[in-house]
Amino acid sequence: MEYAFDVINAEEYARQRASYEPLTDALRRLIDAGIHTAVDEATVREALGHLEAATELLEREQRTTASTLRHADTGRPVSWANPAVGLRNAIAPPMLIEHEADGSCWSEFTLGPAYEGPPGWVHGGICALLLDHILGEVASEGLSQPKFTGTISVKYLRGTHLGWVRAEAFVERSEGIKTFARGYLRDAEGVTVEAEGVFIKPAWARDAG
C-alpha cells in the first residue's frame, strides 16, 4: 500500500524548524551531560524534578499527524522522527545530507558519547545505521523515489573514532526495480567502514509507473 504524506509548506516548515531544532539540540546536550555527570545524589534528584516538569510541559499537547510530512515546495519528505536524520529526534546524529549535481551525497557531523561502543569508538551498529540511511538517500534520489533496503553489506575496516565523521554515498548502477549503491564512512584518519546495498522499488510504486 502506498504511503500518504501530509503536506507542509515552506513557511510552516521554517517556523517549526526554528522552534524545535534548539529543543532537539538541548536534548542532545542533556544526553551527553547525563552520560558524563558525576554530581551527588541530591543534585541528581533536583535535576530529575526539573526533567519531570519539562516532560509534563511538552506532553501538554501532542501531535496526532503522521511523523513524516512532505515539503510542498521540494516534494521531499520531512522526517521529524527518523533515527538517522530526524530534526526532532535527539537520538539522531546531527546529520545534514548534502546532494551533488552528479547524484552523489555526503554529510559531515560529530558523533559524541551517546554513540560510543568501545571506549573512544563509535558503536558499529551506529555506523551501519548511518550508511544504510545515506545509501538509501542516494538510491532514492534524495528520498524523492520510493526505494527500500533489500540487502546491505557492511565491511568494517577499522574502528571509527568518536568526533568528526564524514559519510558519503553514490549509485553504482540501476537494473529495473533495483538500484545498487555504495558508500563509505570516514573519520579524521581515513575510511573506516564500507557499505554496499541493493534498494528495491516496492510493488505499489511499480504499478504507479
mmCIF file of the C-alpha atoms, coordinates in Angstrom:
data_MODEL
# 
_entry.id   MODEL 
# 
loop_
_atom_site.group_PDB 
_atom_site.id 
_atom_site.type_symbol 
_atom_site.label_atom_id 
_atom_site.label_alt_id 
_atom_site.label_comp_id 
_atom_site.label_asym_id 
_atom_site.label_entity_id 
_atom_site.label_seq_id 
_atom_site.pdbx_PDB_ins_code 
_atom_site.Cartn_x 
_atom_site.Cartn_y 
_atom_site.Cartn_z 
_atom_site.occupancy 
_atom_site.B_iso_or_equiv 
_atom_site.pdbx_formal_charge 
_atom_site.auth_seq_id 
_atom_site.auth_comp_id 
_atom_site.auth_asym_id 
_atom_site.auth_atom_id 
_atom_site.pdbx_PDB_model_num 
ATOM 1   C CA . MET A 1 1   ? 0.000  0.000  0.000   1.00 0.00 ? 1   MET A CA 1 
ATOM 2   C CA . GLU A 1 2   ? 1.310  3.443  -0.886  1.00 0.00 ? 2   GLU A CA 1 
ATOM 3   C CA . TYR A 1 3   ? 2.160  5.735  1.989   1.00 0.00 ? 3   TYR A CA 1 
ATOM 4   C CA . ALA A 1 4   ? 0.235  9.003  2.393   1.00 0.00 ? 4   ALA A CA 1 
ATOM 5   C CA . PHE A 1 5   ? 2.030  12.164 3.476   1.00 0.00 ? 5   PHE A CA 1 
ATOM 6   C CA . ASP A 1 6   ? 0.633  15.327 4.980   1.00 0.00 ? 6   ASP A CA 1 
ATOM 7   C CA . VAL A 1 7   ? 1.967  18.399 3.174   1.00 0.00 ? 7   VAL A CA 1 
ATOM 8   C CA . ILE A 1 8   ? 3.838  21.178 4.966   1.00 0.00 ? 8   ILE A CA 1 
ATOM 9   C CA . ASN A 1 9   ? 4.554  24.486 3.232   1.00 0.00 ? 9   ASN A CA 1 
ATOM 10  C CA . ALA A 1 10  ? 7.919  26.226 3.328   1.00 0.00 ? 10  ALA A CA 1 
ATOM 11  C CA . GLU A 1 11  ? 6.828  28.900 5.800   1.00 0.00 ? 11  GLU A CA 1 
ATOM 12  C CA . GLU A 1 12  ? 5.430  26.402 8.296   1.00 0.00 ? 12  GLU A CA 1 
ATOM 13  C CA . TYR A 1 13  ? 8.459  24.147 7.891   1.00 0.00 ? 13  TYR A CA 1 
ATOM 14  C CA . ALA A 1 14  ? 10.789 27.068 8.651   1.00 0.00 ? 14  ALA A CA 1 
ATOM 15  C CA . ARG A 1 15  ? 8.685  28.065 11.668  1.00 0.00 ? 15  ARG A CA 1 
ATOM 16  C CA . GLN A 1 16  ? 8.674  24.563 13.123  1.00 0.00 ? 16  GLN A CA 1 
ATOM 17  C CA . ARG A 1 17  ? 12.371 24.074 12.440  1.00 0.00 ? 17  ARG A CA 1 
ATOM 18  C CA . ALA A 1 18  ? 13.251 27.351 14.192  1.00 0.00 ? 18  ALA A CA 1 
ATOM 19  C CA . SER A 1 19  ? 11.106 26.316 17.163  1.00 0.00 ? 19  SER A CA 1 
ATOM 20  C CA . TYR A 1 20  ? 12.043 22.659 17.596  1.00 0.00 ? 20  TYR A CA 1 
ATOM 21  C CA . GLU A 1 21  ? 15.645 22.416 16.395  1.00 0.00 ? 21  GLU A CA 1 
ATOM 22  C CA . PRO A 1 22  ? 17.008 24.209 19.502  1.00 0.00 ? 22  PRO A CA 1 
ATOM 23  C CA . LEU A 1 23  ? 14.947 21.838 21.666  1.00 0.00 ? 23  LEU A CA 1 
ATOM 24  C CA . THR A 1 24  ? 16.473 18.810 19.951  1.00 0.00 ? 24  THR A CA 1 
ATOM 25  C CA . ASP A 1 25  ? 19.975 20.285 20.354  1.00 0.00 ? 25  ASP A CA 1 
ATOM 26  C CA . ALA A 1 26  ? 19.281 20.864 24.056  1.00 0.00 ? 26  ALA A CA 1 
ATOM 27  C CA . LEU A 1 27  ? 18.116 17.255 24.442  1.00 0.00 ? 27  LEU A CA 1 
ATOM 28  C CA . ARG A 1 28  ? 21.326 16.035 22.796  1.00 0.00 ? 28  ARG A CA 1 
ATOM 29  C CA . ARG A 1 29  ? 23.316 18.134 25.254  1.00 0.00 ? 29  ARG A CA 1 
ATOM 30  C CA . LEU A 1 30  ? 21.253 16.671 28.086  1.00 0.00 ? 30  LEU A CA 1 
ATOM 31  C CA . ILE A 1 31  ? 22.023 13.130 26.934  1.00 0.00 ? 31  ILE A CA 1 
ATOM 32  C CA . ASP A 1 32  ? 25.749 13.911 26.900  1.00 0.00 ? 32  ASP A CA 1 
ATOM 33  C CA . ALA A 1 33  ? 25.504 15.551 30.317  1.00 0.00 ? 33  ALA A CA 1 
ATOM 34  C CA . GLY A 1 34  ? 23.677 12.551 31.734  1.00 0.00 ? 34  GLY A CA 1 
ATOM 35  C CA . ILE A 1 35  ? 26.372 10.209 30.449  1.00 0.00 ? 35  ILE A CA 1 
ATOM 36  C CA . HIS A 1 36  ? 29.225 12.217 31.971  1.00 0.00 ? 36  HIS A CA 1 
ATOM 37  C CA . THR A 1 37  ? 27.710 13.684 35.130  1.00 0.00 ? 37  THR A CA 1 
ATOM 38  C CA . ALA A 1 38  ? 29.320 12.982 38.491  1.00 0.00 ? 38  ALA A CA 1 
ATOM 39  C CA . VAL A 1 39  ? 27.053 15.140 40.665  1.00 0.00 ? 39  VAL A CA 1 
ATOM 40  C CA . ASP A 1 40  ? 25.887 13.969 44.079  1.00 0.00 ? 40  ASP A CA 1 
ATOM 41  C CA . GLU A 1 41  ? 22.632 12.187 44.827  1.00 0.00 ? 41  GLU A CA 1 
ATOM 42  C CA . ALA A 1 42  ? 20.832 15.347 45.945  1.00 0.00 ? 42  ALA A CA 1 
ATOM 43  C CA . THR A 1 43  ? 21.704 17.095 42.674  1.00 0.00 ? 43  THR A CA 1 
ATOM 44  C CA . VAL A 1 44  ? 20.500 14.082 40.704  1.00 0.00 ? 44  VAL A CA 1 
ATOM 45  C CA . ARG A 1 45  ? 17.142 14.268 42.498  1.00 0.00 ? 45  ARG A CA 1 
ATOM 46  C CA . GLU A 1 46  ? 16.943 18.009 41.837  1.00 0.00 ? 46  GLU A CA 1 
ATOM 47  C CA . ALA A 1 47  ? 17.707 17.509 38.135  1.00 0.00 ? 47  ALA A CA 1 
ATOM 48  C CA . LEU A 1 48  ? 15.147 14.713 37.940  1.00 0.00 ? 48  LEU A CA 1 
ATOM 49  C CA . GLY A 1 49  ? 12.474 17.057 39.272  1.00 0.00 ? 49  GLY A CA 1 
ATOM 50  C CA . HIS A 1 50  ? 13.284 19.595 36.539  1.00 0.00 ? 50  HIS A CA 1 
ATOM 51  C CA . LEU A 1 51  ? 13.226 16.903 33.869  1.00 0.00 ? 51  LEU A CA 1 
ATOM 52  C CA . GLU A 1 52  ? 9.846  15.585 35.007  1.00 0.00 ? 52  GLU A CA 1 
ATOM 53  C CA . ALA A 1 53  ? 8.464  19.136 34.966  1.00 0.00 ? 53  ALA A CA 1 
ATOM 54  C CA . ALA A 1 54  ? 9.824  19.723 31.458  1.00 0.00 ? 54  ALA A CA 1 
ATOM 55  C CA . THR A 1 55  ? 8.321  16.448 30.271  1.00 0.00 ? 55  THR A CA 1 
ATOM 56  C CA . GLU A 1 56  ? 4.920  17.439 31.619  1.00 0.00 ? 56  GLU A CA 1 
ATOM 57  C CA . LEU A 1 57  ? 5.165  20.761 29.762  1.00 0.00 ? 57  LEU A CA 1 
ATOM 58  C CA . LEU A 1 58  ? 5.945  19.039 26.460  1.00 0.00 ? 58  LEU A CA 1 
ATOM 59  C CA . GLU A 1 59  ? 3.174  16.475 26.986  1.00 0.00 ? 59  GLU A CA 1 
ATOM 60  C CA . ARG A 1 60  ? 0.503  19.166 27.256  1.00 0.00 ? 60  ARG A CA 1 
ATOM 61  C CA . GLU A 1 61  ? -0.100 18.943 23.532  1.00 0.00 ? 61  GLU A CA 1 
ATOM 62  C CA . GLN A 1 62  ? 1.000  16.038 21.338  1.00 0.00 ? 62  GLN A CA 1 
ATOM 63  C CA . ARG A 1 63  ? 0.954  15.706 17.559  1.00 0.00 ? 63  ARG A CA 1 
ATOM 64  C CA . THR A 1 64  ? -1.660 13.416 16.070  1.00 0.00 ? 64  THR A CA 1 
ATOM 65  C CA . THR A 1 65  ? -0.496 13.740 12.444  1.00 0.00 ? 65  THR A CA 1 
ATOM 66  C CA . ALA A 1 66  ? 1.927  11.404 10.710  1.00 0.00 ? 66  ALA A CA 1 
ATOM 67  C CA . SER A 1 67  ? 5.568  11.791 11.716  1.00 0.00 ? 67  SER A CA 1 
ATOM 68  C CA . THR A 1 68  ? 6.537  12.006 8.027   1.00 0.00 ? 68  THR A CA 1 
ATOM 69  C CA . LEU A 1 69  ? 5.446  15.070 6.066   1.00 0.00 ? 69  LEU A CA 1 
ATOM 70  C CA . ARG A 1 70  ? 6.102  16.183 2.518   1.00 0.00 ? 70  ARG A CA 1 
ATOM 71  C CA . HIS A 1 71  ? 7.576  19.602 1.789   1.00 0.00 ? 71  HIS A CA 1 
ATOM 72  C CA . ALA A 1 72  ? 5.202  21.433 -0.545  1.00 0.00 ? 72  ALA A CA 1 
ATOM 73  C CA . ASP A 1 73  ? 7.977  23.206 -2.481  1.00 0.00 ? 73  ASP A CA 1 
ATOM 74  C CA . THR A 1 74  ? 10.586 20.455 -2.847  1.00 0.00 ? 74  THR A CA 1 
ATOM 75  C CA . GLY A 1 75  ? 8.296  17.419 -2.757  1.00 0.00 ? 75  GLY A CA 1 
ATOM 76  C CA . ARG A 1 76  ? 10.752 15.681 -0.455  1.00 0.00 ? 76  ARG A CA 1 
ATOM 77  C CA . PRO A 1 77  ? 9.675  14.015 2.795   1.00 0.00 ? 77  PRO A CA 1 
ATOM 78  C CA . VAL A 1 78  ? 10.295 15.763 6.100   1.00 0.00 ? 78  VAL A CA 1 
ATOM 79  C CA . SER A 1 79  ? 11.009 13.024 8.635   1.00 0.00 ? 79  SER A CA 1 
ATOM 80  C CA . TRP A 1 80  ? 10.916 14.622 12.047  1.00 0.00 ? 80  TRP A CA 1 
ATOM 81  C CA . ALA A 1 81  ? 11.304 11.295 13.888  1.00 0.00 ? 81  ALA A CA 1 
ATOM 82  C CA . ASN A 1 82  ? 13.827 9.460  11.698  1.00 0.00 ? 82  ASN A CA 1 
ATOM 83  C CA . PRO A 1 83  ? 16.548 7.933  13.949  1.00 0.00 ? 83  PRO A CA 1 
ATOM 84  C CA . ALA A 1 84  ? 19.294 8.835  11.452  1.00 0.00 ? 84  ALA A CA 1 
ATOM 85  C CA . VAL A 1 85  ? 18.323 12.378 10.411  1.00 0.00 ? 85  VAL A CA 1 
ATOM 86  C CA . GLY A 1 86  ? 15.150 13.342 12.295  1.00 0.00 ? 86  GLY A CA 1 
ATOM 87  C CA . LEU A 1 87  ? 15.186 17.034 13.179  1.00 0.00 ? 87  LEU A CA 1 
ATOM 88  C CA . ARG A 1 88  ? 13.048 16.376 16.253  1.00 0.00 ? 88  ARG A CA 1 
ATOM 89  C CA . ASN A 1 89  ? 14.734 13.148 17.302  1.00 0.00 ? 89  ASN A CA 1 
ATOM 90  C CA . ALA A 1 90  ? 17.502 13.766 19.826  1.00 0.00 ? 90  ALA A CA 1 
ATOM 91  C CA . ILE A 1 91  ? 18.975 10.289 19.344  1.00 0.00 ? 91  ILE A CA 1 
ATOM 92  C CA . ALA A 1 92  ? 19.585 11.037 15.651  1.00 0.00 ? 92  ALA A CA 1 
ATOM 93  C CA . PRO A 1 93  ? 23.083 12.328 14.860  1.00 0.00 ? 93  PRO A CA 1 
ATOM 94  C CA . PRO A 1 94  ? 23.088 15.921 13.562  1.00 0.00 ? 94  PRO A CA 1 
ATOM 95  C CA . MET A 1 95  ? 23.461 14.593 10.008  1.00 0.00 ? 95  MET A CA 1 
ATOM 96  C CA . LEU A 1 96  ? 22.507 17.143 7.331   1.00 0.00 ? 96  LEU A CA 1 
ATOM 97  C CA . ILE A 1 97  ? 22.873 15.464 3.944   1.00 0.00 ? 97  ILE A CA 1 
ATOM 98  C CA . GLU A 1 98  ? 24.217 17.443 1.004   1.00 0.00 ? 98  GLU A CA 1 
ATOM 99  C CA . HIS A 1 99  ? 23.392 16.461 -2.597  1.00 0.00 ? 99  HIS A CA 1 
ATOM 100 C CA . GLU A 1 100 ? 25.782 16.978 -5.502  1.00 0.00 ? 100 GLU A CA 1 
ATOM 101 C CA . ALA A 1 101 ? 24.907 17.561 -9.160  1.00 0.00 ? 101 ALA A CA 1 
ATOM 102 C CA . ASP A 1 102 ? 26.238 14.111 -10.100 1.00 0.00 ? 102 ASP A CA 1 
ATOM 103 C CA . GLY A 1 103 ? 23.696 12.469 -7.802  1.00 0.00 ? 103 GLY A CA 1 
ATOM 104 C CA . SER A 1 104 ? 26.118 11.577 -5.004  1.00 0.00 ? 104 SER A CA 1 
ATOM 105 C CA . CYS A 1 105 ? 25.574 12.778 -1.464  1.00 0.00 ? 105 CYS A CA 1 
ATOM 106 C CA . TRP A 1 106 ? 27.582 13.316 1.702   1.00 0.00 ? 106 TRP A CA 1 
ATOM 107 C CA . SER A 1 107 ? 27.399 14.634 5.230   1.00 0.00 ? 107 SER A CA 1 
ATOM 108 C CA . GLU A 1 108 ? 29.922 15.768 7.834   1.00 0.00 ? 108 GLU A CA 1 
ATOM 109 C CA . PHE A 1 109 ? 28.963 15.797 11.509  1.00 0.00 ? 109 PHE A CA 1 
ATOM 110 C CA . THR A 1 110 ? 30.202 14.982 15.009  1.00 0.00 ? 110 THR A CA 1 
ATOM 111 C CA . LEU A 1 111 ? 29.436 11.814 16.955  1.00 0.00 ? 111 LEU A CA 1 
ATOM 112 C CA . GLY A 1 112 ? 29.689 12.234 20.706  1.00 0.00 ? 112 GLY A CA 1 
ATOM 113 C CA . PRO A 1 113 ? 29.480 9.840  23.676  1.00 0.00 ? 113 PRO A CA 1 
ATOM 114 C CA . ALA A 1 114 ? 25.826 8.932  23.012  1.00 0.00 ? 114 ALA A CA 1 
ATOM 115 C CA . TYR A 1 115 ? 27.098 6.865  20.056  1.00 0.00 ? 115 TYR A CA 1 
ATOM 116 C CA . GLU A 1 116 ? 30.005 5.172  21.824  1.00 0.00 ? 116 GLU A CA 1 
ATOM 117 C CA . GLY A 1 117 ? 30.620 1.422  21.716  1.00 0.00 ? 117 GLY A CA 1 
ATOM 118 C CA . PRO A 1 118 ? 34.129 0.541  22.871  1.00 0.00 ? 118 PRO A CA 1 
ATOM 119 C CA . PRO A 1 119 ? 35.674 3.438  24.801  1.00 0.00 ? 119 PRO A CA 1 
ATOM 120 C CA . GLY A 1 120 ? 36.530 6.241  22.377  1.00 0.00 ? 120 GLY A CA 1 
ATOM 121 C CA . TRP A 1 121 ? 34.992 4.494  19.356  1.00 0.00 ? 121 TRP A CA 1 
ATOM 122 C CA . VAL A 1 122 ? 31.658 4.717  17.557  1.00 0.00 ? 122 VAL A CA 1 
ATOM 123 C CA . HIS A 1 123 ? 29.368 1.714  18.072  1.00 0.00 ? 123 HIS A CA 1 
ATOM 124 C CA . GLY A 1 124 ? 29.374 -0.486 14.968  1.00 0.00 ? 124 GLY A CA 1 
ATOM 125 C CA . GLY A 1 125 ? 25.584 -0.511 14.827  1.00 0.00 ? 125 GLY A CA 1 
ATOM 126 C CA . ILE A 1 126 ? 25.547 3.275  14.580  1.00 0.00 ? 126 ILE A CA 1 
ATOM 127 C CA . CYS A 1 127 ? 27.971 3.097  11.645  1.00 0.00 ? 127 CYS A CA 1 
ATOM 128 C CA . ALA A 1 128 ? 25.627 0.642  9.914   1.00 0.00 ? 128 ALA A CA 1 
ATOM 129 C CA . LEU A 1 129 ? 22.610 2.869  10.601  1.00 0.00 ? 129 LEU A CA 1 
ATOM 130 C CA . LEU A 1 130 ? 24.307 5.913  9.097   1.00 0.00 ? 130 LEU A CA 1 
ATOM 131 C CA . LEU A 1 131 ? 25.417 4.061  5.988   1.00 0.00 ? 131 LEU A CA 1 
ATOM 132 C CA . ASP A 1 132 ? 22.058 2.361  5.486   1.00 0.00 ? 132 ASP A CA 1 
ATOM 133 C CA . HIS A 1 133 ? 20.380 5.751  5.562   1.00 0.00 ? 133 HIS A CA 1 
ATOM 134 C CA . ILE A 1 134 ? 22.750 7.612  3.274   1.00 0.00 ? 134 ILE A CA 1 
ATOM 135 C CA . LEU A 1 135 ? 22.791 4.740  0.763   1.00 0.00 ? 135 LEU A CA 1 
ATOM 136 C CA . GLY A 1 136 ? 19.000 4.786  0.792   1.00 0.00 ? 136 GLY A CA 1 
ATOM 137 C CA . GLU A 1 137 ? 19.049 8.546  0.339   1.00 0.00 ? 137 GLU A CA 1 
ATOM 138 C CA . VAL A 1 138 ? 21.245 8.376  -2.750  1.00 0.00 ? 138 VAL A CA 1 
ATOM 139 C CA . ALA A 1 139 ? 19.413 5.351  -4.210  1.00 0.00 ? 139 ALA A CA 1 
ATOM 140 C CA . SER A 1 140 ? 16.061 7.105  -3.897  1.00 0.00 ? 140 SER A CA 1 
ATOM 141 C CA . GLU A 1 141 ? 17.316 10.347 -5.477  1.00 0.00 ? 141 GLU A CA 1 
ATOM 142 C CA . GLY A 1 142 ? 17.125 12.294 -2.255  1.00 0.00 ? 142 GLY A CA 1 
ATOM 143 C CA . LEU A 1 143 ? 14.129 10.324 -0.952  1.00 0.00 ? 143 LEU A CA 1 
ATOM 144 C CA . SER A 1 144 ? 12.082 11.573 -3.902  1.00 0.00 ? 144 SER A CA 1 
ATOM 145 C CA . GLN A 1 145 ? 11.553 7.997  -5.163  1.00 0.00 ? 145 GLN A CA 1 
ATOM 146 C CA . PRO A 1 146 ? 10.266 5.076  -3.084  1.00 0.00 ? 146 PRO A CA 1 
ATOM 147 C CA . LYS A 1 147 ? 13.197 2.690  -2.647  1.00 0.00 ? 147 LYS A CA 1 
ATOM 148 C CA . PHE A 1 148 ? 13.585 0.347  0.305   1.00 0.00 ? 148 PHE A CA 1 
ATOM 149 C CA . THR A 1 149 ? 16.629 -1.573 1.511   1.00 0.00 ? 149 THR A CA 1 
ATOM 150 C CA . GLY A 1 150 ? 16.699 -5.065 0.010   1.00 0.00 ? 150 GLY A CA 1 
ATOM 151 C CA . THR A 1 151 ? 20.143 -6.100 1.174   1.00 0.00 ? 151 THR A CA 1 
ATOM 152 C CA . ILE A 1 152 ? 23.069 -4.213 2.651   1.00 0.00 ? 152 ILE A CA 1 
ATOM 153 C CA . SER A 1 153 ? 26.612 -5.410 3.285   1.00 0.00 ? 153 SER A CA 1 
ATOM 154 C CA . VAL A 1 154 ? 28.837 -3.551 5.739   1.00 0.00 ? 154 VAL A CA 1 
ATOM 155 C CA . LYS A 1 155 ? 32.606 -4.075 5.946   1.00 0.00 ? 155 LYS A CA 1 
ATOM 156 C CA . TYR A 1 156 ? 34.419 -2.674 8.975   1.00 0.00 ? 156 TYR A CA 1 
ATOM 157 C CA . LEU A 1 157 ? 37.983 -1.789 8.023   1.00 0.00 ? 157 LEU A CA 1 
ATOM 158 C CA . ARG A 1 158 ? 38.855 -0.489 11.490  1.00 0.00 ? 158 ARG A CA 1 
ATOM 159 C CA . GLY A 1 159 ? 37.270 1.371  14.382  1.00 0.00 ? 159 GLY A CA 1 
ATOM 160 C CA . THR A 1 160 ? 35.706 4.807  13.866  1.00 0.00 ? 160 THR A CA 1 
ATOM 161 C CA . HIS A 1 161 ? 36.889 7.440  16.331  1.00 0.00 ? 161 HIS A CA 1 
ATOM 162 C CA . LEU A 1 162 ? 34.287 9.476  18.182  1.00 0.00 ? 162 LEU A CA 1 
ATOM 163 C CA . GLY A 1 163 ? 34.281 13.045 16.893  1.00 0.00 ? 163 GLY A CA 1 
ATOM 164 C CA . TRP A 1 164 ? 34.271 14.312 13.306  1.00 0.00 ? 164 TRP A CA 1 
ATOM 165 C CA . VAL A 1 165 ? 32.831 11.847 10.801  1.00 0.00 ? 165 VAL A CA 1 
ATOM 166 C CA . ARG A 1 166 ? 32.032 12.028 7.081   1.00 0.00 ? 166 ARG A CA 1 
ATOM 167 C CA . ALA A 1 167 ? 29.511 9.764  5.347   1.00 0.00 ? 167 ALA A CA 1 
ATOM 168 C CA . GLU A 1 168 ? 29.240 9.622  1.557   1.00 0.00 ? 168 GLU A CA 1 
ATOM 169 C CA . ALA A 1 169 ? 27.358 7.533  -0.997  1.00 0.00 ? 169 ALA A CA 1 
ATOM 170 C CA . PHE A 1 170 ? 26.804 7.142  -4.726  1.00 0.00 ? 170 PHE A CA 1 
ATOM 171 C CA . VAL A 1 171 ? 24.816 4.967  -7.116  1.00 0.00 ? 171 VAL A CA 1 
ATOM 172 C CA . GLU A 1 172 ? 26.805 2.344  -8.988  1.00 0.00 ? 172 GLU A CA 1 
ATOM 173 C CA . ARG A 1 173 ? 24.049 1.227  -11.358 1.00 0.00 ? 173 ARG A CA 1 
ATOM 174 C CA . SER A 1 174 ? 20.338 0.536  -11.726 1.00 0.00 ? 174 SER A CA 1 
ATOM 175 C CA . GLU A 1 175 ? 18.725 -2.615 -13.085 1.00 0.00 ? 175 GLU A CA 1 
ATOM 176 C CA . GLY A 1 176 ? 14.960 -2.439 -13.429 1.00 0.00 ? 176 GLY A CA 1 
ATOM 177 C CA . ILE A 1 177 ? 13.433 -2.149 -9.966  1.00 0.00 ? 177 ILE A CA 1 
ATOM 178 C CA . LYS A 1 178 ? 16.854 -2.463 -8.278  1.00 0.00 ? 178 LYS A CA 1 
ATOM 179 C CA . THR A 1 179 ? 19.338 0.302  -7.516  1.00 0.00 ? 179 THR A CA 1 
ATOM 180 C CA . PHE A 1 180 ? 22.859 -0.598 -6.415  1.00 0.00 ? 180 PHE A CA 1 
ATOM 181 C CA . ALA A 1 181 ? 24.556 1.926  -4.142  1.00 0.00 ? 181 ALA A CA 1 
ATOM 182 C CA . ARG A 1 182 ? 27.905 2.128  -2.387  1.00 0.00 ? 182 ARG A CA 1 
ATOM 183 C CA . GLY A 1 183 ? 29.106 4.307  0.450   1.00 0.00 ? 183 GLY A CA 1 
ATOM 184 C CA . TYR A 1 184 ? 31.815 4.982  2.997   1.00 0.00 ? 184 TYR A CA 1 
ATOM 185 C CA . LEU A 1 185 ? 32.254 6.282  6.493   1.00 0.00 ? 185 LEU A CA 1 
ATOM 186 C CA . ARG A 1 186 ? 35.475 8.012  7.436   1.00 0.00 ? 186 ARG A CA 1 
ATOM 187 C CA . ASP A 1 187 ? 36.984 9.738  10.433  1.00 0.00 ? 187 ASP A CA 1 
ATOM 188 C CA . ALA A 1 188 ? 39.935 12.119 10.547  1.00 0.00 ? 188 ALA A CA 1 
ATOM 189 C CA . GLU A 1 189 ? 42.340 9.268  9.740   1.00 0.00 ? 189 GLU A CA 1 
ATOM 190 C CA . GLY A 1 190 ? 40.527 7.951  6.661   1.00 0.00 ? 190 GLY A CA 1 
ATOM 191 C CA . VAL A 1 191 ? 37.916 5.405  5.609   1.00 0.00 ? 191 VAL A CA 1 
ATOM 192 C CA . THR A 1 192 ? 36.689 3.169  8.431   1.00 0.00 ? 192 THR A CA 1 
ATOM 193 C CA . VAL A 1 193 ? 33.601 1.416  7.065   1.00 0.00 ? 193 VAL A CA 1 
ATOM 194 C CA . GLU A 1 194 ? 32.472 0.457  3.562   1.00 0.00 ? 194 GLU A CA 1 
ATOM 195 C CA . ALA A 1 195 ? 28.926 -0.500 2.584   1.00 0.00 ? 195 ALA A CA 1 
ATOM 196 C CA . GLU A 1 196 ? 27.073 -1.620 -0.493  1.00 0.00 ? 196 GLU A CA 1 
ATOM 197 C CA . GLY A 1 197 ? 23.364 -2.148 -0.799  1.00 0.00 ? 197 GLY A CA 1 
ATOM 198 C CA . VAL A 1 198 ? 20.536 -3.061 -3.129  1.00 0.00 ? 198 VAL A CA 1 
ATOM 199 C CA . PHE A 1 199 ? 17.445 -0.888 -2.920  1.00 0.00 ? 199 PHE A CA 1 
ATOM 200 C CA . ILE A 1 200 ? 14.121 -2.055 -4.298  1.00 0.00 ? 200 ILE A CA 1 
ATOM 201 C CA . LYS A 1 201 ? 11.168 -0.137 -5.697  1.00 0.00 ? 201 LYS A CA 1 
ATOM 202 C CA . PRO A 1 202 ? 8.065  -1.512 -3.920  1.00 0.00 ? 202 PRO A CA 1 
ATOM 203 C CA . ALA A 1 203 ? 5.252  -3.165 -5.852  1.00 0.00 ? 203 ALA A CA 1 
ATOM 204 C CA . TRP A 1 204 ? 2.791  -0.315 -5.407  1.00 0.00 ? 204 TRP A CA 1 
ATOM 205 C CA . ALA A 1 205 ? 5.304  2.156  -6.885  1.00 0.00 ? 205 ALA A CA 1 
ATOM 206 C CA . ARG A 1 206 ? 5.937  -0.103 -9.862  1.00 0.00 ? 206 ARG A CA 1 
ATOM 207 C CA . ASP A 1 207 ? 2.228  -0.262 -10.577 1.00 0.00 ? 207 ASP A CA 1 
ATOM 208 C CA . ALA A 1 208 ? 2.072  3.537  -10.404 1.00 0.00 ? 208 ALA A CA 1 
ATOM 209 C CA . GLY A 1 209 ? 4.776  3.743  -13.067 1.00 0.00 ? 209 GLY A CA 1 
# 
